[in-house]
Amino acid sequence: MAKAMCYSALIVLLIFWLSIGHSEQLQSSQAQTLLRIQRLLNFPALLSSWNNNTDFCNTEPTPSLTVVCYEESITQLHMIGDKNVTPLPHDFSIDSFVTTLVKLPNLKVLTLVSLGLWGPLPGKIARFSSLEILNISSNFLYGAIPQEISTIKSLQTMILDDNNFTGRLPEWLSALSALAVLSLKKNSMNGSLPNSLGSLENLRILVLSNNHFSGEVPDLSSLTNLQVLDLEDNILGPQFPQLANKLVVLVLRKNRFSSGIPAEVGSYYQLQRLDLSFNRFVGPFPPSLLSLPSITYMNIAGNRFTGKLFDNLSCNVELEFVDLSSNLLTGSLPNCLHPDSNDRVVLYARNCLATGDQNQHPFSFCRNEALAVGIIPHRKKRKQASKAVLAFSIIGGIVGGIALVSLIFLLIKRVNSKKTRTSTTRLIAQNASTGYSSKFLSDARYISQAMKMGNLGLPAYRAFSLEELEEATNNFDTSTFIGEGSHGQMYRGQLKDGSLVAIRCLKMKKSHSTQNFMHHIELISKLRHRHLVSALGHCFECYLDDSSVSRIFLIFEYVPNGTLRSRISEGHRRQELTWTQRIAAAIGVAKGIQFLHTGIVPGVFSNNLKITDILLDQNLVAKISSYNLPLLAENMAKVGSGFSSSGSKELSINVRVKHEDKNDIYDFGVILLEVLVGRPLNSRNEVDALKNQLQASITADDAARRRTVDPAIHKGCSDESLKTVIEICIRCLLKDPADRPSVEDVLWNLQFAAQVQDAWRGDYQSSEGSPVSPSQPRLQLIFK
Ligand SMILES: *[C@@H]1O[C@H](CO)[C@@H](O)[C@H](O)[C@H]1NC(C)=O
Ligand SMILES: *[C@@H]1O[C@H](CO)[C@@H](O)[C@H](O)[C@H]1NC(C)=O
Ligand SMILES: *[C@@H]1O[C@H](CO)[C@@H](O)[C@H](O)[C@H]1NC(C)=O
Ligand SMILES: *[C@@H]1O[C@H](CO)[C@@H](O)[C@H](O)[C@H]1NC(C)=O
Ligand SMILES: *[C@@H]1O[C@H](CO)[C@@H](O)[C@H](O)[C@H]1NC(C)=O
């Protein structure tokens, strides 16, 4: 009887055990491991329910905490902490943590999100030999992705988002042949993407956004399973990536892509989301993309797409969002995009569409810009040419310096002028506004740079002899001395042919041969642009004993008409620039900046621009007189930059390189601000205060706006034009460099302001001052 009782108790127990299904009894060592993890993580609130008696395998899973067991082992562990987590305390050791974690050897899925983990990810994480999914987002891990991970052959998903991993995307990724999802967004990784990426045949999702990756995207056309490619906010480009056609999401936003859209994109039949915004894409926008069968989101804003749109274009009915803003599109807004057609969002401002609303440019603007689009200096030829010239100069310097230089000067002059006429060619995209075919770019024609040079009216860049300079300045007589800045003395000279030049004299601190300076000279020789005080030539003065360089003279064109400040906020009333002239001057400065950034290689950034360094020539053309030449920086003591943004040292290197173009945009904003308010600005506080005032005036009425700006321009400016300039000025002055507009954006807005001002003047012209007489040489050439 007792025996029977005993049996039935056992059976009840057995039934009970069966009834709770697959409940597993965890190995006690693994339970200890979990408790140890709890301790290493400093007992987070998330794990507060864990104690010695917890039956880990049989607790109710929650969205933030889940343990899954199979046959007495943990196979899945999900721990998701608080979003606003801070790093774990100093005594946390990522190494001990991972060492403990890998004692759960059968783990297949591991999620450690927002736990405050910090430190370099230890390579021993690879001891998880059967790990399939790893998600360690939103922690504070840094350093390189450890190579040991390449041995986890079963890994299918690797998500390291929102940490601070650095270094390149490793070549060894191709060893992870099962990888289907790779996501590294919001880290600090850089360098170019490895070609091996193209061999990850199982890859479905590739997200590399918000890093500092640069260079061309490798050929991904063999990734036939790829559905999501998100490269937002890197420095990738210029070519459109080569991809297979199964893509569902393609995001190239905020990179440096500057090609056209290849025809294949029209075959992406599964494409739902296409975001190409804020690149430098050019060429025709194929309207057929609007009718791709799956498309719901299309953003091409902030590029230089051209082409004519027609009323009768068709769009996919599912389309929810379309942003065509800030391109060079002409024609009319397709009927299917009219905002009232359903509740889709359609944006198209700052094109040249015949809509009469949303801030369109006149047709001529898009046509002219389209002609300018795609101008790529043909650098190779140019380089060879300058090398030939340089070779001559080097020989001159080494053999005996000054005397010989003057002897071969004539020869150089001949070679030089010949070269400049033929050496550089530019690619011009013709008929961009009407072209539709994708052949468009290949049909582009070459025209000679010589015409451009001719327009500048400058003699070819050349080497000068010291005698020539002595003669031009009457042996550097004090009467020809203009001023002394941090970068040497400045003299005014008159050459034999009567032309005036400004000569900057740099005393060299270290002894170097001329050869050491040649790469600088090569850069300087390219500094020729309508809106720069252009370089005309150079001259080396060498010590006779060892032929090392004692002084370098840089010869610039002489710009006679004072600084921009002298015509805005310091001059006599009669000399002050009108609103139209001010916009023109601002456009000139912006074009000068654009040239410094993109017109020469390497670009010249962080120029510490000041309004006193903007000079005006006899036709009131604005020219930037001081730029960030490495030659000057290397040899001269640097002088504090006042309140300019380029002095802000707290930015990390990465940020600085990434937004290197935006320092100049800030400085430009300060100049524009002075142009608007008409009085000298002397501190950053003053700038900030005025910026806030202007900000407030934007939403106020016309009268309030006028009160904030220079009374001298009240009468002669149209409200729309004023408002446009105020808006762009404020954006240039934004704190975060990433938020500041590109120089192209600045230019478009200023040109828009100039056009509406023109139209307004045409209609209401009344009492605008006559242009300032061009014949008042005010010698105020200030080089700093
Ligand atoms: C859990 O058990 C260990 C020893 O096995 C003991 O040191 C610890 O105090 C116990 N913790 C709790 C919360 O009971
Ligand atoms: C990683 O895990 C977090 C938390 O569950 C989740 O929000 C995120 O979407 C995961 N990442 C990916 C790419 O699945
Ligand atoms: C990320 O790492 C870089 C280089 O190690 C460092 O300069 C930067 O401050 C880090 N960023 C964050 C958000 O920790
Ligand atoms: C990548 O970043 C590191 C610093 O984190 C830097 O030393 C390296 O030069 C960068 N490489 C490239 C190609 O930008
Ligand atoms: C759309 O209109 C343009 C000109 O108005 C015409 O050339 C074109 O054939 C039309 N296309 C369709 C599909 O009707």
PDB file of C-alpha atoms in Angstrom, residues 333-580:
ATOM      1  CA  LEU A 333       5.523  69.690 -61.276  1.00  0.00           C
ATOM      2  CA  PRO A 334       3.954  66.393 -62.405  1.00  0.00           C
ATOM      3  CA  ASN A 335       0.216  66.253 -61.719  1.00  0.00           C
ATOM      4  CA  CYS A 336       0.636  63.090 -59.732  1.00  0.00           C
ATOM      5  CA  LEU A 337       2.816  64.977 -57.260  1.00  0.00           C
ATOM      6  CA  HIS A 338       0.436  67.823 -56.601  1.00  0.00           C
ATOM      7  CA  PRO A 339       0.209  67.931 -52.856  1.00  0.00           C
ATOM      8  CA  ASP A 340      -3.549  67.815 -52.839  1.00  0.00           C
ATOM      9  CA  SER A 341      -3.712  64.537 -54.770  1.00  0.00           C
ATOM     10  CA  ASN A 342      -3.600  62.551 -51.493  1.00  0.00           C
ATOM     11  CA  ASP A 343      -1.769  62.770 -48.234  1.00  0.00           C
ATOM     12  CA  ARG A 344       1.678  62.245 -49.568  1.00  0.00           C
ATOM     13  CA  VAL A 345       4.406  64.733 -48.704  1.00  0.00           C
ATOM     14  CA  VAL A 346       5.909  66.468 -51.716  1.00  0.00           C
ATOM     15  CA  LEU A 347       8.739  68.991 -51.428  1.00  0.00           C
ATOM     16  CA  TYR A 348      10.293  70.731 -54.411  1.00  0.00           C
ATOM     17  CA  ALA A 349      11.552  74.162 -53.310  1.00  0.00           C
ATOM     18  CA  ARG A 350      14.635  75.743 -54.906  1.00  0.00           C
ATOM     19  CA  ASN A 351      14.382  74.243 -58.338  1.00  0.00           C
ATOM     20  CA  CYS A 352      13.328  76.065 -61.489  1.00  0.00           C
ATOM     21  CA  LEU A 353       9.892  74.530 -61.833  1.00  0.00           C
ATOM     22  CA  ALA A 354       7.138  76.632 -63.316  1.00  0.00           C
ATOM     23  CA  THR A 355       4.897  76.429 -60.276  1.00  0.00           C
ATOM     24  CA  GLY A 356       4.943  79.946 -58.925  1.00  0.00           C
ATOM     25  CA  ASP A 357       5.280  78.757 -55.356  1.00  0.00           C
ATOM     26  CA  GLN A 358       7.743  77.110 -52.966  1.00  0.00           C
ATOM     27  CA  ASN A 359      10.617  79.394 -53.738  1.00  0.00           C
ATOM     28  CA  GLN A 360      11.535  78.525 -57.304  1.00  0.00           C
ATOM     29  CA  HIS A 361      14.528  79.991 -59.135  1.00  0.00           C
ATOM     30  CA  PRO A 362      14.071  81.445 -62.602  1.00  0.00           C
ATOM     31  CA  PHE A 363      14.680  79.032 -65.451  1.00  0.00           C
ATOM     32  CA  SER A 364      17.923  80.743 -66.458  1.00  0.00           C
ATOM     33  CA  PHE A 365      19.419  79.968 -63.067  1.00  0.00           C
ATOM     34  CA  CYS A 366      19.065  76.224 -63.533  1.00  0.00           C
ATOM     35  CA  ARG A 367      20.302  76.417 -67.073  1.00  0.00           C
ATOM     36  CA  ASN A 368      23.408  78.341 -66.087  1.00  0.00           C
ATOM     37  CA  GLU A 369      24.092  76.200 -63.064  1.00  0.00           C
ATOM     38  CA  ALA A 370      23.573  73.081 -65.121  1.00  0.00           C
ATOM     39  CA  LEU A 371      26.217  74.281 -67.524  1.00  0.00           C
ATOM     40  CA  ALA A 372      28.595  74.765 -64.659  1.00  0.00           C
ATOM     41  CA  VAL A 373      27.794  71.381 -63.160  1.00  0.00           C
ATOM     42  CA  GLY A 374      30.279  68.673 -63.834  1.00  0.00           C
ATOM     43  CA  ILE A 375      33.211  70.985 -64.293  1.00  0.00           C
ATOM     44  CA  ILE A 376      36.115  68.841 -63.258  1.00  0.00           C
ATOM     45  CA  PRO A 377      39.585  70.197 -63.691  1.00  0.00           C
ATOM     46  CA  HIS A 378      41.590  67.726 -65.692  1.00  0.00           C
ATOM     47  CA  ARG A 379      44.265  67.326 -63.118  1.00  0.00           C
ATOM     48  CA  LYS A 380      46.702  64.917 -64.608  1.00  0.00           C
ATOM     49  CA  LYS A 381      47.756  67.087 -67.457  1.00  0.00           C
ATOM     50  CA  ARG A 382      47.948  70.091 -65.255  1.00  0.00           C
ATOM     51  CA  LYS A 383      50.310  68.359 -62.889  1.00  0.00           C
ATOM     52  CA  GLN A 384      52.714  67.346 -65.610  1.00  0.00           C
ATOM     53  CA  ALA A 385      52.792  70.854 -66.870  1.00  0.00           C
ATOM     54  CA  SER A 386      53.603  72.347 -63.516  1.00  0.00           C
ATOM     55  CA  LYS A 387      56.257  69.734 -62.948  1.00  0.00           C
ATOM     56  CA  ALA A 388      57.991  70.756 -66.113  1.00  0.00           C
ATOM     57  CA  VAL A 389      57.989  74.317 -64.931  1.00  0.00           C
ATOM     58  CA  LEU A 390      59.108  73.326 -61.475  1.00  0.00           C
ATOM     59  CA  ALA A 391      61.986  71.310 -62.802  1.00  0.00           C
ATOM     60  CA  PHE A 392      63.329  74.466 -64.310  1.00  0.00           C
ATOM     61  CA  SER A 393      62.973  76.353 -61.100  1.00  0.00           C
ATOM     62  CA  ILE A 394      64.665  73.625 -59.123  1.00  0.00           C
ATOM     63  CA  ILE A 395      67.674  73.670 -61.370  1.00  0.00           C
ATOM     64  CA  GLY A 396      67.739  77.401 -60.993  1.00  0.00           C
ATOM     65  CA  GLY A 397      67.720  77.178 -57.234  1.00  0.00           C
ATOM     66  CA  ILE A 398      70.330  74.508 -56.863  1.00  0.00           C
ATOM     67  CA  VAL A 399      72.907  75.617 -59.328  1.00  0.00           C
ATOM     68  CA  GLY A 400      73.425  79.082 -58.159  1.00  0.00           C
ATOM     69  CA  GLY A 401      70.310  80.779 -57.092  1.00  0.00           C
ATOM     70  CA  ILE A 402      69.458  84.201 -58.008  1.00  0.00           C
ATOM     71  CA  ALA A 403      71.663  85.033 -60.951  1.00  0.00           C
ATOM     72  CA  LEU A 404      70.779  81.952 -62.870  1.00  0.00           C
ATOM     73  CA  VAL A 405      67.119  82.332 -62.140  1.00  0.00           C
ATOM     74  CA  SER A 406      67.123  85.621 -63.878  1.00  0.00           C
ATOM     75  CA  LEU A 407      69.041  84.164 -66.801  1.00  0.00           C
ATOM     76  CA  ILE A 408      66.591  81.391 -67.430  1.00  0.00           C
ATOM     77  CA  PHE A 409      63.674  83.535 -66.547  1.00  0.00           C
ATOM     78  CA  LEU A 410      62.852  84.299 -70.137  1.00  0.00           C
ATOM     79  CA  LEU A 411      62.899  80.650 -70.993  1.00  0.00           C
ATOM     80  CA  ILE A 412      60.629  79.820 -68.099  1.00  0.00           C
ATOM     81  CA  LYS A 413      58.309  82.534 -69.060  1.00  0.00           C
ATOM     82  CA  ARG A 414      57.958  81.098 -72.512  1.00  0.00           C
ATOM     83  CA  VAL A 415      57.469  77.544 -71.339  1.00  0.00           C
ATOM     84  CA  ASN A 416      55.106  78.676 -68.690  1.00  0.00           C
ATOM     85  CA  SER A 417      52.798  80.754 -70.747  1.00  0.00           C
ATOM     86  CA  LYS A 418      52.625  78.078 -73.369  1.00  0.00           C
ATOM     87  CA  LYS A 419      51.776  75.455 -70.793  1.00  0.00           C
ATOM     88  CA  THR A 420      49.034  77.369 -69.116  1.00  0.00           C
ATOM     89  CA  ARG A 421      47.377  77.911 -72.370  1.00  0.00           C
ATOM     90  CA  THR A 422      47.226  74.252 -73.249  1.00  0.00           C
ATOM     91  CA  SER A 423      47.672  72.302 -70.078  1.00  0.00           C
ATOM     92  CA  THR A 424      44.357  72.324 -68.374  1.00  0.00           C
ATOM     93  CA  THR A 425      41.078  71.247 -69.724  1.00  0.00           C
ATOM     94  CA  ARG A 426      37.720  71.297 -68.132  1.00  0.00           C
ATOM     95  CA  LEU A 427      34.839  69.007 -68.560  1.00  0.00           C
ATOM     96  CA  ILE A 428      31.701  70.851 -69.300  1.00  0.00           C
ATOM     97  CA  ALA A 429      28.349  69.226 -69.290  1.00  0.00           C
ATOM     98  CA  GLN A 430      26.420  70.566 -72.211  1.00  0.00           C
ATOM     99  CA  ASN A 431      22.691  70.848 -72.525  1.00  0.00           C
ATOM    100  CA  ALA A 432      22.265  69.516 -69.064  1.00  0.00           C
ATOM    101  CA  SER A 433      18.860  70.997 -68.585  1.00  0.00           C
ATOM    102  CA  THR A 434      17.282  69.255 -71.516  1.00  0.00           C
ATOM    103  CA  GLY A 435      19.206  65.999 -71.683  1.00  0.00           C
ATOM    104  CA  TYR A 436      17.539  62.830 -70.517  1.00  0.00           C
ATOM    105  CA  SER A 437      19.738  60.062 -71.784  1.00  0.00           C
ATOM    106  CA  SER A 438      22.192  58.441 -69.451  1.00  0.00           C
ATOM    107  CA  LYS A 439      24.782  58.896 -72.156  1.00  0.00           C
ATOM    108  CA  PHE A 440      24.628  62.488 -71.176  1.00  0.00           C
ATOM    109  CA  LEU A 441      27.819  62.509 -69.162  1.00  0.00           C
ATOM    110  CA  SER A 442      29.844  60.663 -71.734  1.00  0.00           C
ATOM    111  CA  ASP A 443      28.740  63.171 -74.326  1.00  0.00           C
ATOM    112  CA  ALA A 444      30.133  65.979 -72.271  1.00  0.00           C
ATOM    113  CA  ARG A 445      32.722  68.006 -74.070  1.00  0.00           C
ATOM    114  CA  TYR A 446      36.095  69.283 -73.182  1.00  0.00           C
ATOM    115  CA  ILE A 447      36.942  72.906 -73.516  1.00  0.00           C
ATOM    116  CA  SER A 448      40.225  74.530 -72.934  1.00  0.00           C
ATOM    117  CA  GLN A 449      41.042  76.106 -69.654  1.00  0.00           C
ATOM    118  CA  ALA A 450      42.783  78.810 -71.584  1.00  0.00           C
ATOM    119  CA  MET A 451      39.516  80.650 -72.070  1.00  0.00           C
ATOM    120  CA  LYS A 452      38.916  80.713 -68.348  1.00  0.00           C
ATOM    121  CA  MET A 453      42.383  82.018 -67.722  1.00  0.00           C
ATOM    122  CA  GLY A 454      41.905  84.663 -70.340  1.00  0.00           C
ATOM    123  CA  ASN A 455      38.860  85.892 -68.489  1.00  0.00           C
ATOM    124  CA  LEU A 456      40.926  86.499 -65.410  1.00  0.00           C
ATOM    125  CA  GLY A 457      43.078  88.900 -67.339  1.00  0.00           C
ATOM    126  CA  LEU A 458      46.141  87.733 -65.491  1.00  0.00           C
ATOM    127  CA  PRO A 459      49.536  86.909 -66.921  1.00  0.00           C
ATOM    128  CA  ALA A 460      50.630  83.285 -66.599  1.00  0.00           C
ATOM    129  CA  TYR A 461      52.124  82.178 -63.317  1.00  0.00           C
ATOM    130  CA  ARG A 462      55.902  82.363 -63.433  1.00  0.00           C
ATOM    131  CA  ALA A 463      59.116  82.548 -61.492  1.00  0.00           C
ATOM    132  CA  PHE A 464      60.397  86.070 -60.868  1.00  0.00           C
ATOM    133  CA  SER A 465      63.981  87.115 -60.433  1.00  0.00           C
ATOM    134  CA  LEU A 466      65.067  88.958 -57.338  1.00  0.00           C
ATOM    135  CA  GLU A 467      66.428  91.814 -59.480  1.00  0.00           C
ATOM    136  CA  GLU A 468      63.038  92.245 -61.009  1.00  0.00           C
ATOM    137  CA  LEU A 469      61.429  92.535 -57.595  1.00  0.00           C
ATOM    138  CA  GLU A 470      64.077  94.950 -56.368  1.00  0.00           C
ATOM    139  CA  GLU A 471      63.463  97.102 -59.350  1.00  0.00           C
ATOM    140  CA  ALA A 472      59.711  96.950 -58.861  1.00  0.00           C
ATOM    141  CA  THR A 473      59.959  98.092 -55.252  1.00  0.00           C
ATOM    142  CA  ASN A 474      62.878 100.454 -55.575  1.00  0.00           C
ATOM    143  CA  ASN A 475      65.009  98.055 -53.497  1.00  0.00           C
ATOM    144  CA  PHE A 476      62.161  97.400 -51.093  1.00  0.00           C
ATOM    145  CA  ASP A 477      61.986 101.052 -50.230  1.00  0.00           C
ATOM    146  CA  THR A 478      59.926 101.892 -47.157  1.00  0.00           C
ATOM    147  CA  SER A 479      57.549 103.917 -49.288  1.00  0.00           C
ATOM    148  CA  THR A 480      56.452 100.697 -50.939  1.00  0.00           C
ATOM    149  CA  PHE A 481      55.923  98.908 -47.629  1.00  0.00           C
ATOM    150  CA  ILE A 482      52.235  98.116 -47.160  1.00  0.00           C
ATOM    151  CA  GLY A 483      52.185  96.268 -43.902  1.00  0.00           C
ATOM    152  CA  GLU A 484      53.403  93.404 -41.854  1.00  0.00           C
ATOM    153  CA  GLY A 485      51.276  90.482 -40.759  1.00  0.00           C
ATOM    154  CA  SER A 486      51.911  87.226 -39.040  1.00  0.00           C
ATOM    155  CA  HIS A 487      52.933  85.892 -42.404  1.00  0.00           C
ATOM    156  CA  GLY A 488      55.640  88.306 -43.368  1.00  0.00           C
ATOM    157  CA  GLN A 489      55.964  91.748 -44.837  1.00  0.00           C
ATOM    158  CA  MET A 490      54.017  93.057 -47.717  1.00  0.00           C
ATOM    159  CA  TYR A 491      55.281  95.429 -50.388  1.00  0.00           C
ATOM    160  CA  ARG A 492      53.644  97.108 -53.317  1.00  0.00           C
ATOM    161  CA  GLY A 493      55.566  97.018 -56.544  1.00  0.00           C
ATOM    162  CA  GLN A 494      55.300  98.129 -60.113  1.00  0.00           C
ATOM    163  CA  LEU A 495      56.612  95.791 -62.760  1.00  0.00           C
ATOM    164  CA  LYS A 496      58.344  96.918 -65.951  1.00  0.00           C
ATOM    165  CA  ASP A 497      55.132  96.571 -67.909  1.00  0.00           C
ATOM    166  CA  GLY A 498      53.481  99.031 -65.537  1.00  0.00           C
ATOM    167  CA  SER A 499      51.279  96.546 -63.703  1.00  0.00           C
ATOM    168  CA  LEU A 500      50.988  96.799 -59.937  1.00  0.00           C
ATOM    169  CA  VAL A 501      51.714  93.781 -57.759  1.00  0.00           C
ATOM    170  CA  ALA A 502      51.688  92.975 -54.071  1.00  0.00           C
ATOM    171  CA  ILE A 503      54.790  91.149 -52.892  1.00  0.00           C
ATOM    172  CA  ARG A 504      54.816  89.101 -49.754  1.00  0.00           C
ATOM    173  CA  CYS A 505      58.199  88.387 -48.308  1.00  0.00           C
ATOM    174  CA  LEU A 506      58.629  85.283 -46.137  1.00  0.00           C
ATOM    175  CA  LYS A 507      61.821  84.812 -44.190  1.00  0.00           C
ATOM    176  CA  MET A 508      62.537  81.116 -43.864  1.00  0.00           C
ATOM    177  CA  LYS A 509      63.260  79.814 -40.422  1.00  0.00           C
ATOM    178  CA  LYS A 510      64.728  76.476 -41.339  1.00  0.00           C
ATOM    179  CA  SER A 511      67.271  75.951 -44.016  1.00  0.00           C
ATOM    180  CA  HIS A 512      65.892  73.948 -46.867  1.00  0.00           C
ATOM    181  CA  SER A 513      66.723  73.669 -50.486  1.00  0.00           C
ATOM    182  CA  THR A 514      64.308  75.048 -53.045  1.00  0.00           C
ATOM    183  CA  GLN A 515      63.207  71.529 -53.702  1.00  0.00           C
ATOM    184  CA  ASN A 516      61.576  71.287 -50.311  1.00  0.00           C
ATOM    185  CA  PHE A 517      59.278  74.141 -51.197  1.00  0.00           C
ATOM    186  CA  MET A 518      58.239  72.946 -54.595  1.00  0.00           C
ATOM    187  CA  HIS A 519      55.049  71.241 -53.554  1.00  0.00           C
ATOM    188  CA  HIS A 520      54.001  74.450 -51.824  1.00  0.00           C
ATOM    189  CA  ILE A 521      54.796  76.464 -54.883  1.00  0.00           C
ATOM    190  CA  GLU A 522      52.801  74.073 -56.973  1.00  0.00           C
ATOM    191  CA  LEU A 523      49.763  74.711 -54.815  1.00  0.00           C
ATOM    192  CA  ILE A 524      50.302  78.443 -54.834  1.00  0.00           C
ATOM    193  CA  SER A 525      50.579  78.461 -58.603  1.00  0.00           C
ATOM    194  CA  LYS A 526      47.047  77.080 -58.766  1.00  0.00           C
ATOM    195  CA  LEU A 527      45.590  79.868 -56.686  1.00  0.00           C
ATOM    196  CA  ARG A 528      44.139  81.760 -59.552  1.00  0.00           C
ATOM    197  CA  HIS A 529      40.529  82.694 -59.526  1.00  0.00           C
ATOM    198  CA  ARG A 530      38.390  85.718 -60.119  1.00  0.00           C
ATOM    199  CA  HIS A 531      37.533  85.889 -56.433  1.00  0.00           C
ATOM    200  CA  LEU A 532      40.971  85.313 -55.000  1.00  0.00           C
ATOM    201  CA  VAL A 533      43.795  87.754 -54.856  1.00  0.00           C
ATOM    202  CA  SER A 534      45.587  85.516 -57.320  1.00  0.00           C
ATOM    203  CA  ALA A 535      49.199  84.453 -57.228  1.00  0.00           C
ATOM    204  CA  LEU A 536      51.298  85.672 -60.142  1.00  0.00           C
ATOM    205  CA  GLY A 537      54.556  84.016 -59.271  1.00  0.00           C
ATOM    206  CA  HIS A 538      57.300  83.424 -56.792  1.00  0.00           C
ATOM    207  CA  CYS A 539      60.967  84.004 -56.278  1.00  0.00           C
ATOM    208  CA  PHE A 540      63.500  82.203 -54.105  1.00  0.00           C
ATOM    209  CA  GLU A 541      66.360  84.021 -52.516  1.00  0.00           C
ATOM    210  CA  CYS A 542      69.111  81.598 -51.607  1.00  0.00           C
ATOM    211  CA  TYR A 543      72.220  81.720 -49.451  1.00  0.00           C
ATOM    212  CA  LEU A 544      75.261  81.596 -51.649  1.00  0.00           C
ATOM    213  CA  ASP A 545      77.204  79.162 -49.486  1.00  0.00           C
ATOM    214  CA  ASP A 546      74.813  76.219 -49.245  1.00  0.00           C
ATOM    215  CA  SER A 547      72.063  77.225 -51.661  1.00  0.00           C
ATOM    216  CA  SER A 548      69.418  76.864 -48.989  1.00  0.00           C
ATOM    217  CA  VAL A 549      66.484  79.237 -49.217  1.00  0.00           C
ATOM    218  CA  SER A 550      66.685  82.376 -47.125  1.00  0.00           C
ATOM    219  CA  ARG A 551      63.544  84.127 -48.304  1.00  0.00           C
ATOM    220  CA  ILE A 552      60.598  83.338 -50.500  1.00  0.00           C
ATOM    221  CA  PHE A 553      58.738  86.102 -52.263  1.00  0.00           C
ATOM    222  CA  LEU A 554      55.214  85.489 -53.371  1.00  0.00           C
ATOM    223  CA  ILE A 555      53.887  87.855 -55.966  1.00  0.00           C
ATOM    224  CA  PHE A 556      50.142  88.541 -56.025  1.00  0.00           C
ATOM    225  CA  GLU A 557      47.927  90.766 -58.099  1.00  0.00           C
ATOM    226  CA  TYR A 558      47.412  94.164 -56.563  1.00  0.00           C
ATOM    227  CA  VAL A 559      43.851  94.928 -55.581  1.00  0.00           C
ATOM    228  CA  PRO A 560      43.381  98.650 -55.233  1.00  0.00           C
ATOM    229  CA  ASN A 561      39.972  99.428 -53.859  1.00  0.00           C
ATOM    230  CA  GLY A 562      40.135  98.817 -50.123  1.00  0.00           C
ATOM    231  CA  THR A 563      38.669  96.113 -47.949  1.00  0.00           C
ATOM    232  CA  LEU A 564      35.075  95.029 -47.850  1.00  0.00           C
ATOM    233  CA  ARG A 565      34.845  96.406 -44.333  1.00  0.00           C
ATOM    234  CA  SER A 566      35.926  99.833 -45.545  1.00  0.00           C
ATOM    235  CA  ARG A 567      32.913  99.859 -47.852  1.00  0.00           C
ATOM    236  CA  ILE A 568      30.446  98.472 -45.349  1.00  0.00           C
ATOM    237  CA  SER A 569      31.065  99.702 -41.889  1.00  0.00           C
ATOM    238  CA  GLU A 570      33.977 102.092 -41.911  1.00  0.00           C
ATOM    239  CA  GLY A 571      33.737 104.132 -45.020  1.00  0.00           C
ATOM    240  CA  HIS A 572      32.081 107.416 -45.727  1.00  0.00           C
ATOM    241  CA  ARG A 573      28.424 107.198 -46.403  1.00  0.00           C
ATOM    242  CA  ARG A 574      28.905 107.983 -50.050  1.00  0.00           C
ATOM    243  CA  GLN A 575      31.235 105.057 -50.476  1.00  0.00           C
ATOM    244  CA  GLU A 576      28.996 102.487 -48.927  1.00  0.00           C
ATOM    245  CA  LEU A 577      27.908  99.574 -51.024  1.00  0.00           C
ATOM    246  CA  THR A 578      24.279  99.248 -52.023  1.00  0.00           C
ATOM    247  CA  TRP A 579      22.336  96.116 -51.195  1.00  0.00           C
ATOM    248  CA  THR A 580      22.809  94.775 -54.705  1.00  0.00           C
TER     249      THR A 580
END
